[in-house]
mmCIF file of C-alpha atoms in Angstrom:
data_model
loop_
_atom_site.group_PDB
_atom_site.id
_atom_site.type_symbol
_atom_site.label_atom_id
_atom_site.label_comp_id
_atom_site.label_asym_id
_atom_site.label_seq_id
_atom_site.Cartn_x
_atom_site.Cartn_y
_atom_site.Cartn_z
ATOM 1 C CA MET A 1 4.725 5.351 13.428
ATOM 2 C CA SER A 2 5.895 8.909 12.812
ATOM 3 C CA PHE A 3 6.546 10.552 9.478
ATOM 4 C CA SER A 4 7.439 13.932 8.055
ATOM 5 C CA PHE A 5 6.856 15.799 4.845
ATOM 6 C CA SER A 6 7.003 19.281 3.393
ATOM 7 C CA PRO A 7 3.531 20.835 3.202
ATOM 8 C CA SER A 8 2.536 22.135 -0.212
ATOM 9 C CA ALA A 9 1.616 25.500 1.221
ATOM 10 C CA THR A 10 2.191 27.423 4.433
ATOM 11 C CA VAL A 11 -0.663 29.291 6.045
ATOM 12 C CA SER A 12 0.337 32.923 6.434
ATOM 13 C CA SER A 13 -2.934 34.467 7.618
ATOM 14 C CA SER A 14 -3.293 35.359 11.261
ATOM 15 C CA HIS A 15 -7.047 34.698 11.352
ATOM 16 C CA PRO A 16 -7.700 32.056 14.053
ATOM 17 C CA LEU A 17 -9.977 30.053 11.716
ATOM 18 C CA THR A 18 -7.457 29.854 8.856
ATOM 19 C CA PRO A 19 -6.198 26.399 9.968
ATOM 20 C CA TYR A 20 -9.798 25.204 9.575
ATOM 21 C CA GLY A 21 -10.082 26.439 5.983
ATOM 22 C CA TRP A 22 -11.242 30.036 6.430
ATOM 23 C CA ASP A 23 -10.325 32.238 3.454
ATOM 24 C CA ASP A 24 -11.302 35.476 1.708
ATOM 25 C CA ASP A 25 -14.214 33.829 -0.117
ATOM 26 C CA TRP A 26 -15.721 32.557 3.122
ATOM 27 C CA ALA A 27 -15.220 35.982 4.685
ATOM 28 C CA ALA A 28 -17.102 37.582 1.780
ATOM 29 C CA ALA A 29 -19.933 35.046 2.059
ATOM 30 C CA PHE A 30 -20.192 35.716 5.786
ATOM 31 C CA SER A 31 -20.144 39.532 5.623
ATOM 32 C CA PRO A 32 -23.973 39.964 5.651
ATOM 33 C CA TYR A 33 -24.169 37.939 8.863
ATOM 34 C CA ALA A 34 -21.320 39.866 10.471
ATOM 35 C CA GLU A 35 -23.483 42.979 10.089
ATOM 36 C CA GLN A 36 -26.157 41.177 12.126
ATOM 37 C CA GLY A 37 -23.745 40.574 14.973
ATOM 38 C CA LEU A 38 -23.318 36.849 14.281
ATOM 39 C CA VAL A 39 -19.967 35.065 14.364
ATOM 40 C CA PRO A 40 -18.522 32.489 11.922
ATOM 41 C CA GLY A 41 -17.579 28.958 12.796
ATOM 42 C CA ARG A 42 -17.000 25.560 11.257
ATOM 43 C CA VAL A 43 -18.870 22.458 12.379
ATOM 44 C CA VAL A 44 -16.441 19.831 13.658
ATOM 45 C CA ARG A 45 -18.994 17.316 14.963
ATOM 46 C CA VAL A 46 -22.771 16.786 14.923
ATOM 47 C CA ASP A 47 -24.592 14.776 17.559
ATOM 48 C CA ARG A 48 -28.357 14.534 18.206
ATOM 49 C CA GLY A 49 -29.457 17.986 17.134
ATOM 50 C CA ARG A 50 -26.436 19.743 18.542
ATOM 51 C CA CYS A 51 -23.014 20.350 17.109
ATOM 52 C CA ASP A 52 -19.519 21.340 18.129
ATOM 53 C CA VAL A 53 -18.453 24.478 16.285
ATOM 54 C CA ILE A 54 -14.947 25.909 16.200
ATOM 55 C CA THR A 55 -14.976 29.705 16.404
ATOM 56 C CA ALA A 56 -12.312 32.373 16.767
ATOM 57 C CA ASP A 57 -12.695 31.998 20.532
ATOM 58 C CA GLY A 58 -12.532 28.214 20.589
ATOM 59 C CA THR A 59 -14.973 25.313 20.373
ATOM 60 C CA VAL A 60 -18.563 25.913 21.467
ATOM 61 C CA ARG A 61 -21.567 23.603 21.781
ATOM 62 C CA ALA A 62 -24.395 24.924 19.616
ATOM 63 C CA ASP A 63 -28.045 24.058 19.057
ATOM 64 C CA THR A 64 -29.326 23.584 15.486
ATOM 65 C CA ALA A 65 -33.026 24.137 16.265
ATOM 66 C CA PHE A 66 -33.210 27.232 14.042
ATOM 67 C CA VAL A 67 -31.910 25.390 10.970
ATOM 68 C CA VAL A 68 -33.988 22.205 11.039
ATOM 69 C CA PRO A 69 -35.202 21.825 7.439
ATOM 70 C CA ARG A 70 -37.675 19.473 5.815
ATOM 71 C CA ASP A 71 -35.024 18.505 3.307
ATOM 72 C CA PRO A 72 -32.546 16.084 4.996
ATOM 73 C CA MET A 73 -29.829 17.286 2.620
ATOM 74 C CA ARG A 74 -29.849 20.672 4.354
ATOM 75 C CA ILE A 75 -29.275 19.362 7.866
ATOM 76 C CA VAL A 76 -26.170 20.764 9.560
ATOM 77 C CA CYS A 77 -23.237 18.515 8.651
ATOM 78 C CA THR A 78 -19.593 18.150 9.638
ATOM 79 C CA GLY A 79 -17.584 20.515 7.451
ATOM 80 C CA ASP A 80 -20.279 23.188 7.217
ATOM 81 C CA TRP A 81 -19.477 26.838 7.807
ATOM 82 C CA VAL A 82 -22.190 28.475 9.906
ATOM 83 C CA ALA A 83 -23.271 31.774 11.402
ATOM 84 C CA LEU A 84 -24.132 31.531 15.082
ATOM 85 C CA ASP A 85 -24.959 33.707 18.059
ATOM 86 C CA ALA A 86 -22.076 35.679 19.482
ATOM 87 C CA ASP A 87 -22.985 34.616 23.014
ATOM 88 C CA GLY A 88 -25.675 32.923 25.049
ATOM 89 C CA ASP A 89 -26.286 29.566 26.674
ATOM 90 C CA PRO A 90 -26.932 27.646 24.602
ATOM 91 C CA ARG A 91 -25.545 29.194 21.449
ATOM 92 C CA PHE A 92 -27.679 28.744 18.330
ATOM 93 C CA VAL A 93 -26.680 28.151 14.723
ATOM 94 C CA ARG A 94 -28.713 30.682 12.740
ATOM 95 C CA THR A 95 -27.837 29.678 9.176
ATOM 96 C CA LEU A 96 -25.483 27.693 6.960
ATOM 97 C CA LEU A 97 -23.139 29.366 4.509
ATOM 98 C CA PRO A 98 -23.582 28.056 0.934
ATOM 99 C CA ARG A 99 -21.688 24.805 0.522
ATOM 100 C CA ARG A 100 -18.933 24.608 -2.077
ATOM 101 C CA THR A 101 -19.076 20.827 -2.324
ATOM 102 C CA ALA A 102 -21.046 18.013 -0.736
ATOM 103 C CA PHE A 103 -20.502 14.251 -0.720
ATOM 104 C CA VAL A 104 -24.024 12.857 -0.998
ATOM 105 C CA ARG A 105 -25.293 9.291 -1.007
ATOM 106 C CA SER A 106 -28.861 8.026 -1.136
ATOM 107 C CA THR A 107 -30.341 6.785 2.111
ATOM 108 C CA SER A 108 -31.640 3.275 2.616
ATOM 109 C CA SER A 109 -35.203 4.584 2.839
ATOM 110 C CA GLN A 110 -37.758 3.800 0.157
ATOM 111 C CA ARG A 111 -38.086 7.525 -0.499
ATOM 112 C CA SER A 112 -34.533 7.604 -1.848
ATOM 113 C CA GLU A 113 -33.593 10.770 -0.003
ATOM 114 C CA GLY A 114 -30.082 12.125 -0.101
ATOM 115 C CA GLN A 115 -27.774 12.074 2.900
ATOM 116 C CA VAL A 116 -24.885 14.511 3.068
ATOM 117 C CA LEU A 117 -21.816 12.872 4.616
ATOM 118 C CA ALA A 118 -19.336 15.764 4.454
ATOM 119 C CA THR A 119 -19.255 19.282 3.026
ATOM 120 C CA ASN A 120 -16.772 21.842 1.746
ATOM 121 C CA ILE A 121 -14.162 19.217 0.934
ATOM 122 C CA ASP A 122 -11.149 19.478 -1.387
ATOM 123 C CA HIS A 123 -9.946 15.862 -1.373
ATOM 124 C CA ILE A 124 -11.893 12.609 -1.082
ATOM 125 C CA ALA A 125 -9.725 9.721 0.117
ATOM 126 C CA ILE A 126 -11.363 6.384 -0.648
ATOM 127 C CA CYS A 127 -9.791 3.909 1.764
ATOM 128 C CA VAL A 128 -9.563 0.320 0.492
ATOM 129 C CA SER A 129 -8.070 -2.373 2.712
ATOM 130 C CA LEU A 130 -5.522 -4.752 1.205
ATOM 131 C CA ALA A 131 -6.289 -7.227 4.008
ATOM 132 C CA VAL A 132 -9.062 -8.667 1.837
ATOM 133 C CA GLU A 133 -9.694 -9.230 -1.861
ATOM 134 C CA LEU A 134 -10.311 -6.062 -3.835
ATOM 135 C CA ASP A 135 -13.942 -5.280 -4.622
ATOM 136 C CA LEU A 136 -13.564 -3.291 -7.843
ATOM 137 C CA GLY A 137 -17.287 -2.662 -8.122
ATOM 138 C CA ARG A 138 -17.352 -0.961 -4.721
ATOM 139 C CA VAL A 139 -14.399 1.230 -5.662
ATOM 140 C CA GLU A 140 -16.181 2.250 -8.879
ATOM 141 C CA ARG A 141 -19.257 3.180 -6.835
ATOM 142 C CA PHE A 142 -17.265 5.333 -4.411
ATOM 143 C CA LEU A 143 -15.463 7.021 -7.298
ATOM 144 C CA ALA A 144 -18.731 7.815 -9.090
ATOM 145 C CA LEU A 145 -20.024 9.573 -5.981
ATOM 146 C CA ALA A 146 -16.716 11.326 -5.358
ATOM 147 C CA LEU A 147 -16.573 12.686 -8.905
ATOM 148 C CA SER A 148 -20.135 13.982 -8.537
ATOM 149 C CA SER A 149 -19.568 15.808 -5.237
ATOM 150 C CA SER A 150 -19.311 19.238 -6.849
ATOM 151 C CA GLU A 151 -22.747 18.565 -8.320
ATOM 152 C CA GLY A 152 -23.871 17.588 -4.807
ATOM 153 C CA ALA A 153 -23.682 21.238 -3.788
ATOM 154 C CA ALA A 154 -25.288 22.339 -7.040
ATOM 155 C CA LEU A 155 -28.273 20.090 -6.267
ATOM 156 C CA LEU A 156 -28.897 22.271 -3.247
ATOM 157 C CA GLY A 157 -28.642 25.457 -5.291
ATOM 158 C CA GLU A 158 -25.479 26.296 -3.363
ATOM 159 C CA GLY A 159 -22.607 25.538 -5.720
ATOM 160 C CA SER A 160 -21.742 26.020 -9.339
ATOM 161 C CA GLY A 161 -21.331 22.320 -10.006
ATOM 162 C CA GLY A 162 -17.728 22.690 -11.118
ATOM 163 C CA GLU A 163 -16.059 25.791 -9.691
ATOM 164 C CA HIS A 164 -14.946 23.808 -6.633
ATOM 165 C CA ARG A 165 -14.228 20.205 -7.553
ATOM 166 C CA PRO A 166 -12.851 17.781 -4.951
ATOM 167 C CA GLN A 167 -10.006 15.564 -6.097
ATOM 168 C CA PRO A 168 -10.402 11.853 -5.311
ATOM 169 C CA ILE A 169 -7.515 9.651 -4.239
ATOM 170 C CA VAL A 170 -7.595 5.911 -3.570
ATOM 171 C CA ALA A 171 -5.605 4.930 -0.478
ATOM 172 C CA LEU A 172 -4.796 1.212 -0.434
ATOM 173 C CA THR A 173 -4.442 0.769 3.323
ATOM 174 C CA LYS A 174 -2.608 -1.978 5.210
ATOM 175 C CA ALA A 175 -0.086 -2.251 2.380
ATOM 176 C CA ASP A 176 2.314 -3.996 4.775
ATOM 177 C CA LEU A 177 0.101 -7.093 4.465
ATOM 178 C CA VAL A 178 1.231 -7.411 0.815
ATOM 179 C CA PRO A 179 5.025 -7.716 1.192
ATOM 180 C CA ASP A 180 5.613 -8.852 -2.389
ATOM 181 C CA ALA A 181 6.352 -5.761 -4.484
ATOM 182 C CA VAL A 182 5.147 -7.356 -7.727
ATOM 183 C CA THR A 183 1.808 -8.373 -6.245
ATOM 184 C CA LEU A 184 1.347 -4.913 -4.741
ATOM 185 C CA SER A 185 2.142 -3.318 -8.096
ATOM 186 C CA HIS A 186 -0.504 -5.473 -9.794
ATOM 187 C CA LEU A 187 -3.105 -4.456 -7.205
ATOM 188 C CA VAL A 188 -2.323 -0.784 -7.811
ATOM 189 C CA GLN A 189 -2.645 -1.334 -11.557
ATOM 190 C CA ASP A 190 -6.035 -3.030 -11.066
ATOM 191 C CA ILE A 191 -7.347 0.091 -9.333
ATOM 192 C CA GLU A 192 -5.693 2.478 -11.780
ATOM 193 C CA ALA A 193 -7.432 0.667 -14.633
ATOM 194 C CA ILE A 194 -10.866 1.547 -13.217
ATOM 195 C CA ALA A 195 -9.896 4.982 -11.883
ATOM 196 C CA PRO A 196 -8.660 7.025 -14.873
ATOM 197 C CA GLY A 197 -6.660 10.049 -13.753
ATOM 198 C CA VAL A 198 -7.035 9.236 -10.058
ATOM 199 C CA GLN A 199 -3.959 8.869 -7.850
ATOM 200 C CA VAL A 200 -3.714 5.389 -6.301
ATOM 201 C CA LEU A 201 -1.412 5.212 -3.305
ATOM 202 C CA PRO A 202 -0.520 2.172 -1.137
ATOM 203 C CA VAL A 203 -0.160 3.268 2.490
ATOM 204 C CA SER A 204 0.697 1.560 5.734
ATOM 205 C CA SER A 205 0.264 3.009 9.193
ATOM 206 C CA THR A 206 2.521 0.215 10.453
ATOM 207 C CA THR A 207 5.579 0.742 8.243
ATOM 208 C CA GLY A 208 4.946 4.333 7.146
ATOM 209 C CA GLU A 209 4.837 3.395 3.467
ATOM 210 C CA GLY A 210 3.220 6.089 1.327
ATOM 211 C CA LEU A 211 2.390 8.333 4.287
ATOM 212 C CA ASP A 212 4.692 11.167 3.219
ATOM 213 C CA VAL A 213 2.951 11.455 -0.136
ATOM 214 C CA PHE A 214 -0.530 10.993 1.312
ATOM 215 C CA GLY A 215 0.193 13.515 4.059
ATOM 216 C CA ALA A 216 1.356 16.067 1.502
ATOM 217 C CA VAL A 217 -1.882 15.647 -0.473
ATOM 218 C CA VAL A 218 -4.167 16.173 2.512
ATOM 219 C CA SER A 219 -2.083 19.059 3.877
ATOM 220 C CA GLY A 220 -3.832 21.377 1.440
ATOM 221 C CA GLY A 221 -7.509 22.043 2.163
ATOM 222 C CA THR A 222 -10.126 19.743 3.669
ATOM 223 C CA SER A 223 -10.028 15.993 3.092
ATOM 224 C CA VAL A 224 -12.536 13.282 3.983
ATOM 225 C CA LEU A 225 -11.762 9.618 4.608
ATOM 226 C CA LEU A 226 -14.402 7.244 3.225
ATOM 227 C CA GLY A 227 -14.663 3.466 3.168
ATOM 228 C CA ILE A 228 -16.312 0.456 4.733
ATOM 229 C CA SER A 229 -15.796 -0.467 8.360
ATOM 230 C CA GLY A 230 -12.372 -2.010 8.867
ATOM 231 C CA ALA A 231 -10.744 -0.138 5.979
ATOM 232 C CA GLY A 232 -8.239 1.480 8.335
ATOM 233 C CA LYS A 233 -9.591 5.054 8.215
ATOM 234 C CA SER A 234 -9.268 5.819 11.923
ATOM 235 C CA THR A 235 -5.816 4.244 12.136
ATOM 236 C CA LEU A 236 -4.734 6.378 9.196
ATOM 237 C CA ALA A 237 -6.222 9.474 10.838
ATOM 238 C CA ASN A 238 -4.384 8.766 14.095
ATOM 239 C CA THR A 239 -1.098 8.318 12.228
ATOM 240 C CA LEU A 240 -1.511 11.621 10.389
ATOM 241 C CA LEU A 241 -2.439 13.368 13.646
ATOM 242 C CA GLY A 242 0.508 11.856 15.501
ATOM 243 C CA GLN A 243 -1.704 10.762 18.383
ATOM 244 C CA ASP A 244 -4.537 8.326 19.116
ATOM 245 C CA VAL A 245 -7.520 10.633 18.777
ATOM 246 C CA MET A 246 -9.836 8.142 17.061
ATOM 247 C CA GLU A 247 -10.627 4.826 18.770
ATOM 248 C CA VAL A 248 -9.544 1.780 16.776
ATOM 249 C CA ARG A 249 -10.638 -1.858 17.007
ATOM 250 C CA ALA A 250 -9.289 -4.878 15.182
ATOM 251 C CA ALA A 251 -10.999 -6.030 12.005
ATOM 252 C CA ARG A 252 -12.191 -9.615 11.539
ATOM 253 C CA ASP A 253 -9.726 -11.822 9.703
ATOM 254 C CA VAL A 254 -12.470 -13.578 7.739
ATOM 255 C CA ASP A 255 -13.684 -10.538 5.796
ATOM 256 C CA GLY A 256 -11.564 -7.613 6.953
ATOM 257 C CA LYS A 257 -14.570 -5.819 8.426
ATOM 258 C CA GLY A 258 -14.603 -4.210 11.815
ATOM 259 C CA ARG A 259 -17.124 -2.757 14.227
ATOM 260 C CA HIS A 260 -18.206 0.816 13.609
ATOM 261 C CA THR A 261 -15.785 2.305 16.124
ATOM 262 C CA THR A 262 -16.200 5.789 14.653
ATOM 263 C CA THR A 263 -19.860 6.667 15.196
ATOM 264 C CA THR A 264 -19.793 10.336 14.200
ATOM 265 C CA ARG A 265 -18.050 12.379 11.525
ATOM 266 C CA ASN A 266 -15.217 14.331 13.128
ATOM 267 C CA LEU A 267 -13.284 17.270 11.676
ATOM 268 C CA LEU A 268 -9.656 17.346 12.824
ATOM 269 C CA VAL A 269 -6.824 19.797 12.152
ATOM 270 C CA LEU A 270 -3.625 18.103 11.007
ATOM 271 C CA PRO A 271 -0.337 19.244 12.571
ATOM 272 C CA HIS A 272 1.326 19.803 9.178
ATOM 273 C CA GLY A 273 -1.589 21.739 7.723
ATOM 274 C CA GLY A 274 -4.939 20.749 6.312
ATOM 275 C CA VAL A 275 -8.174 19.503 7.806
ATOM 276 C CA LEU A 276 -9.292 15.875 7.945
ATOM 277 C CA ILE A 277 -12.844 14.515 8.322
ATOM 278 C CA ASP A 278 -12.979 10.937 9.582
ATOM 279 C CA THR A 279 -16.242 9.085 8.988
ATOM 280 C CA PRO A 280 -17.935 5.922 10.257
ATOM 281 C CA GLY A 281 -17.650 2.830 8.091
ATOM 282 C CA LEU A 282 -20.290 2.752 5.372
ATOM 283 C CA ARG A 283 -22.356 -0.416 4.952
ATOM 284 C CA GLY A 284 -24.135 0.863 1.866
ATOM 285 C CA VAL A 285 -23.214 3.536 -0.642
ATOM 286 C CA GLY A 286 -26.220 4.292 -2.808
ATOM 287 C CA LEU A 287 -25.851 6.621 -5.756
ATOM 288 C CA PHE A 288 -27.615 9.979 -5.638
ATOM 289 C CA ASP A 289 -27.732 11.906 -8.919
ATOM 290 C CA ALA A 290 -24.221 10.720 -9.757
ATOM 291 C CA GLY A 291 -24.580 10.596 -13.530
ATOM 292 C CA THR A 292 -21.545 12.812 -14.072
ATOM 293 C CA GLY A 293 -19.372 10.614 -11.889
ATOM 294 C CA VAL A 294 -20.565 7.383 -13.514
ATOM 295 C CA GLY A 295 -19.729 8.833 -16.915
ATOM 296 C CA GLU A 296 -16.206 9.748 -15.802
ATOM 297 C CA VAL A 297 -15.472 6.450 -14.066
ATOM 298 C CA PHE A 298 -16.609 4.562 -17.168
ATOM 299 C CA SER A 299 -15.303 7.054 -19.705
ATOM 300 C CA GLU A 300 -14.144 4.298 -22.066
ATOM 301 C CA VAL A 301 -17.667 2.842 -22.208
ATOM 302 C CA GLU A 302 -19.192 6.242 -22.920
ATOM 303 C CA GLU A 303 -16.620 6.911 -25.643
ATOM 304 C CA LEU A 304 -17.492 3.586 -27.257
ATOM 305 C CA ALA A 305 -21.209 4.366 -26.961
ATOM 306 C CA ALA A 306 -20.692 7.504 -29.036
ATOM 307 C CA ASP A 307 -19.861 5.246 -31.996
ATOM 308 C CA CYS A 308 -22.976 3.070 -31.704
ATOM 309 C CA ARG A 309 -25.305 3.060 -34.720
ATOM 310 C CA PHE A 310 -28.273 4.230 -32.614
ATOM 311 C CA HIS A 311 -27.978 7.218 -30.299
ATOM 312 C CA ASP A 312 -30.236 5.537 -27.710
ATOM 313 C CA CYS A 313 -28.471 2.184 -27.885
ATOM 314 C CA ALA A 314 -28.940 0.130 -24.721
ATOM 315 C CA HIS A 315 -25.824 -1.990 -25.458
ATOM 316 C CA VAL A 316 -27.760 -5.224 -25.084
ATOM 317 C CA ALA A 317 -28.489 -6.688 -28.540
ATOM 318 C CA GLU A 318 -28.704 -3.732 -30.929
ATOM 319 C CA PRO A 319 -27.010 -4.021 -34.337
ATOM 320 C CA GLY A 320 -23.998 -1.775 -34.794
ATOM 321 C CA CYS A 321 -23.342 -1.492 -31.044
ATOM 322 C CA ALA A 322 -19.737 -0.405 -30.543
ATOM 323 C CA VAL A 323 -19.855 -1.365 -26.855
ATOM 324 C CA LEU A 324 -20.807 -4.967 -27.629
ATOM 325 C CA GLY A 325 -18.164 -4.996 -30.351
ATOM 326 C CA ALA A 326 -15.512 -4.063 -27.787
ATOM 327 C CA LEU A 327 -16.862 -6.778 -25.500
ATOM 328 C CA GLU A 328 -16.487 -9.373 -28.252
ATOM 329 C CA ASP A 329 -12.940 -8.409 -29.216
ATOM 330 C CA GLY A 330 -11.811 -8.296 -25.580
ATOM 331 C CA THR A 331 -11.040 -4.590 -25.288
ATOM 332 C CA LEU A 332 -13.875 -4.229 -22.758
ATOM 333 C CA SER A 333 -14.429 -6.726 -19.941
ATOM 334 C CA GLU A 334 -17.806 -8.252 -19.059
ATOM 335 C CA ARG A 335 -17.341 -7.253 -15.413
ATOM 336 C CA ARG A 336 -16.696 -3.642 -16.348
ATOM 337 C CA LEU A 337 -19.746 -3.438 -18.617
ATOM 338 C CA GLU A 338 -22.039 -5.072 -16.052
ATOM 339 C CA SER A 339 -20.826 -2.659 -13.375
ATOM 340 C CA TYR A 340 -21.539 0.264 -15.718
ATOM 341 C CA ARG A 341 -25.030 -1.012 -16.516
ATOM 342 C CA LYS A 342 -25.801 -1.527 -12.836
ATOM 343 C CA LEU A 343 -24.747 1.965 -11.775
ATOM 344 C CA VAL A 344 -26.510 3.639 -14.718
ATOM 345 C CA ARG A 345 -29.772 1.815 -13.893
ATOM 346 C CA GLU A 346 -29.501 2.629 -10.208
ATOM 347 C CA ASN A 347 -28.782 6.288 -10.847
ATOM 348 C CA GLN A 348 -31.690 6.563 -13.295
ATOM 349 C CA ARG A 349 -34.075 5.107 -10.711
ATOM 350 C CA ILE A 350 -32.935 7.602 -8.093
ATOM 351 C CA VAL A 351 -33.172 10.588 -10.437
ATOM 352 C CA ALA A 352 -36.544 9.452 -11.788
ATOM 353 C CA LYS A 353 -38.071 9.560 -8.315
ATOM 354 C CA THR A 354 -37.371 13.281 -8.044
ATOM 355 C CA ASP A 355 -37.471 14.414 -11.696
ATOM 356 C CA ALA A 356 -40.755 14.146 -13.630
ATOM 357 C CA ARG A 357 -39.012 14.738 -16.956
ATOM 358 C CA VAL A 358 -36.673 11.808 -16.425
ATOM 359 C CA ARG A 359 -39.606 9.605 -15.372
ATOM 360 C CA ALA A 360 -41.406 10.482 -18.600
ATOM 361 C CA GLU A 361 -38.306 9.717 -20.685
ATOM 362 C CA ILE A 362 -37.870 6.326 -19.014
ATOM 363 C CA LEU A 363 -41.566 5.521 -19.548
ATOM 364 C CA ARG A 364 -41.306 6.426 -23.239
ATOM 365 C CA ASP A 365 -38.194 4.267 -23.556
ATOM 366 C CA TRP A 366 -39.965 1.305 -21.942
ATOM 367 C CA LYS A 367 -42.934 1.692 -24.289
ATOM 368 C CA ARG A 368 -40.667 1.945 -27.344
ATOM 369 C CA LYS A 369 -38.701 -1.147 -26.395
ATOM 370 C CA GLY A 370 -41.927 -3.026 -25.630
ATOM 371 C CA ALA A 371 -43.333 -2.159 -29.046
ATOM 372 C CA GLU A 372 -40.098 -3.221 -30.741
ATOM 373 C CA GLY A 373 -40.153 -6.502 -28.841
ATOM 374 C CA ARG A 374 -43.733 -7.234 -29.804
ATOM 375 C CA ALA A 375 -43.014 -6.390 -33.453
ATOM 376 C CA ALA A 376 -39.992 -8.695 -33.468
ATOM 377 C CA MET A 377 -42.042 -11.494 -31.942
ATOM 378 C CA GLN A 378 -44.804 -11.089 -34.534
ATOM 379 C CA ALA A 379 -42.249 -11.102 -37.352
ATOM 380 C CA LYS A 380 -40.691 -14.265 -35.964
ATOM 381 C CA ARG A 381 -44.094 -15.978 -35.771
ATOM 382 C CA GLY A 382 -44.786 -14.945 -39.354
ATOM 383 C CA ARG A 383 -41.555 -16.541 -40.540
ATOM 384 C CA VAL A 384 -42.353 -19.748 -38.675
ATOM 385 C CA ARG A 385 -45.699 -20.059 -40.440
#
């Protein structure tokens, strides 16, 4: 399936790295390393301690031994801009340039470490397959992380936490499997209802539906495709590239999931402009200091909470709770509130493991609620007597 569109901007610079996102700001950040005789490059693939780096002279294989940190969030990642040796065999990456943005999830380890999936991104495309029933809770989770990705760089002391803010987009893939226009419209509305201000776009690599618009979005800057295995990310990447670069396997009919065909994160230059990072399917997407994103995804809940009688209302059984009031009158759904509670609790646990102040606040809250519970129980026993 081929398609065409008019790119939003035309690259006019003659610098060989401009198609990969090089600009005046990156040049300024790199200038101290240029004085040391190092050369700039962008990481297009990482594999077992080595990485492929695109430089002005082409792609080179580089060793990351000199930038192996204790913090897993500072490991060289696809999308990073680096300074590396001008020559040698092997070439070595000497340092990373400060990241503008970083999409970070928590690992599955008990230590709740962060894992950086992609860096220096401008658009985050959350791919959701229409071959199976929509999982709204999973979409909310992805959105919360996406909307916190500018803070992901700030966590590393590398970004401002807002100067560079990636824009999320939800791509409803395999739209050709929903031929009824009314049904498709309802599915789009379901996602729009939980993704305030986020563009929701049905796309089909089979019929070409929505590809012109999606292609125009990703033609500006660096975009990353995220989603579970079988969401159609690699097929979408191949369609945008106009060739089968990424291997694709069929998804299971029973649940729409596929094997993890893409095993590494790959940075690819699109023919109409822009850079695309394809990623392996994600089995788990744990939050990692995503409080800002959770607040934005559930903005209506947080606005209601501002009207609660108590500023520390837990929205469980407190008198004067505006959130529970909205639940009772039907303006807020039970599913939406439970999803909010779940993500807030999860994010607090993650933050508490790395922030002593937050741990102390949670402990004080537990003690306060315990004391209130005991007092209520004693009062109830007194009334019974």
